[in-house]
Tab-separated table of C-alpha atoms in Angstrom:
chain	number	residue	atom	x	y	z
V	1	MET	CA	94.188	72.978	107.113
V	2	GLN	CA	91.218	71.951	105.070
V	3	TYR	CA	92.423	73.851	102.015
V	4	PRO	CA	96.102	72.866	101.671
V	5	LEU	CA	95.353	69.235	102.520
V	6	ALA	CA	91.775	68.921	101.224
V	7	VAL	CA	90.987	67.188	104.507
V	8	ASP	CA	87.998	67.676	106.765
V	9	ARG	CA	88.886	66.168	110.136
V	10	GLU	CA	85.156	65.700	110.797
V	11	ASN	CA	84.816	63.475	107.716
V	12	GLU	CA	85.689	59.930	108.754
V	13	ARG	CA	86.640	58.969	105.186
V	14	VAL	CA	89.561	61.440	105.093
V	15	ALA	CA	90.166	62.379	108.738
V	16	ALA	CA	93.226	60.108	108.981
V	17	ALA	CA	95.038	62.394	106.533
V	18	TYR	CA	94.576	65.425	108.816
V	19	ASP	CA	98.058	66.602	109.819
V	20	PRO	CA	98.639	70.119	111.129
V	21	PHE	CA	102.399	69.529	110.782
V	22	HIS	CA	102.201	68.644	107.085
V	23	PRO	CA	104.754	70.662	105.050
V	24	ALA	CA	101.969	72.217	102.956
V	25	VAL	CA	100.299	73.569	106.089
V	26	LEU	CA	103.569	74.862	107.526
V	27	MET	CA	104.521	76.535	104.249
V	28	GLN	CA	101.129	78.243	104.126
V	29	ILE	CA	101.591	79.535	107.683
V	30	LEU	CA	105.128	80.707	106.900
V	31	ARG	CA	104.025	82.553	103.768
V	32	ALA	CA	101.079	84.193	105.526
V	33	ALA	CA	103.370	85.344	108.346
V	34	GLU	CA	105.908	86.751	105.873
V	35	VAL	CA	103.310	88.623	103.831
V	36	ALA	CA	101.668	90.012	106.962
V	37	ARG	CA	105.031	91.147	108.365
V	38	GLU	CA	105.915	92.851	105.056
V	39	ALA	CA	102.521	94.615	105.073
V	40	GLY	CA	102.870	95.615	108.729
V	41	ILE	CA	99.759	93.745	109.829
V	42	PRO	CA	99.401	91.085	112.524
V	43	CYS	CA	99.127	87.409	111.662
V	44	SER	CA	97.803	84.965	114.221
V	45	VAL	CA	97.051	81.266	114.510
V	46	CYS	CA	93.960	80.178	116.366
V	47	GLY	CA	92.424	76.901	117.421
V	48	GLU	CA	93.914	73.550	118.292
V	49	LEU	CA	97.287	74.171	116.664
V	50	ALA	CA	97.803	77.399	118.611
V	51	GLY	CA	97.007	75.553	121.837
V	52	ASN	CA	99.329	72.651	121.121
V	53	PRO	CA	102.448	73.116	123.300
V	54	ALA	CA	104.512	71.034	120.865
V	55	ALA	CA	103.552	73.339	117.981
V	56	VAL	CA	104.232	76.654	119.708
V	57	PRO	CA	108.039	76.786	119.165
V	58	LEU	CA	107.491	75.854	115.536
V	59	LEU	CA	104.855	78.573	115.080
V	60	ILE	CA	107.183	81.116	116.666
V	61	GLY	CA	109.954	79.987	114.313
V	62	LEU	CA	107.577	80.474	111.390
V	63	GLY	CA	107.028	84.083	112.461
V	64	ILE	CA	103.722	83.813	114.287
V	65	ARG	CA	103.532	86.241	117.185
V	66	GLU	CA	99.852	85.954	118.133
V	67	LEU	CA	98.103	82.786	119.273
V	68	SER	CA	94.452	82.268	120.168
V	69	MET	CA	93.308	79.083	121.895
V	70	ALA	CA	90.861	77.562	124.337
V	71	PRO	CA	91.322	78.983	127.848
V	72	VAL	CA	92.392	75.603	129.212
V	73	TRP	CA	95.665	75.813	127.206
V	74	VAL	CA	96.635	79.435	127.921
V	75	SER	CA	98.741	78.819	131.028
V	76	LEU	CA	100.772	75.987	129.517
V	77	VAL	CA	101.270	77.768	126.194
V	78	ARG	CA	102.346	80.917	128.030
V	79	GLU	CA	105.092	78.876	129.745
V	80	VAL	CA	106.211	77.419	126.420
V	81	VAL	CA	106.327	80.876	124.813
V	82	ARG	CA	108.425	82.249	127.655
V	83	ALA	CA	110.848	79.330	127.341
V	84	THR	CA	111.150	79.608	123.554
V	85	ASP	CA	113.962	81.479	121.842
V	86	ALA	CA	112.600	82.638	118.471
V	87	LYS	CA	115.976	82.329	116.746
V	88	LEU	CA	116.486	78.797	118.024
V	89	SER	CA	112.960	77.889	116.942
V	90	LEU	CA	114.143	78.178	113.363
V	91	ILE	CA	115.920	74.841	113.749
V	92	HIS	CA	112.476	73.199	113.836
V	93	ILE	CA	111.797	74.348	110.288
V	94	SER	CA	112.705	71.928	107.546
V	95	GLU	CA	112.217	73.960	104.407
V	96	PRO	CA	113.985	72.451	101.394
V	97	THR	CA	113.078	75.368	99.142
V	98	ARG	CA	114.673	77.955	101.437
V	99	PRO	CA	117.437	76.341	103.505
V	100	GLU	CA	119.058	79.692	104.269
V	101	ARG	CA	116.319	80.298	106.859
V	102	ILE	CA	117.238	77.246	108.911
V	103	GLY	CA	119.279	78.362	111.878
V	104	GLY	CA	120.543	81.540	110.271
V	105	GLY	CA	117.677	83.701	109.088
V	106	GLY	CA	115.890	86.358	111.062
V	107	VAL	CA	112.394	86.005	112.363
């Protein structure tokens, strides 16, 4: 997230602008997932975002199929993954440049 937002969450002068749900971050994740899928290679998200239960359905909707997080979050995230329908997760995506993906595109 440091690159698309130019924000270092450790830097108190800019930390308030840190937003893992910023459209620039989500678009970067979506594009990485698409390119990886087209190339036949895995694409994963690791760290705090991967361990955030609120983010998991969104990540699945963006095409992420591998998550890596602190052990304390594994059990809860596993429950969220099991309860998430990948096709329905697409409704979480608000992508003005590609609206055909919302609710109707494949994952």
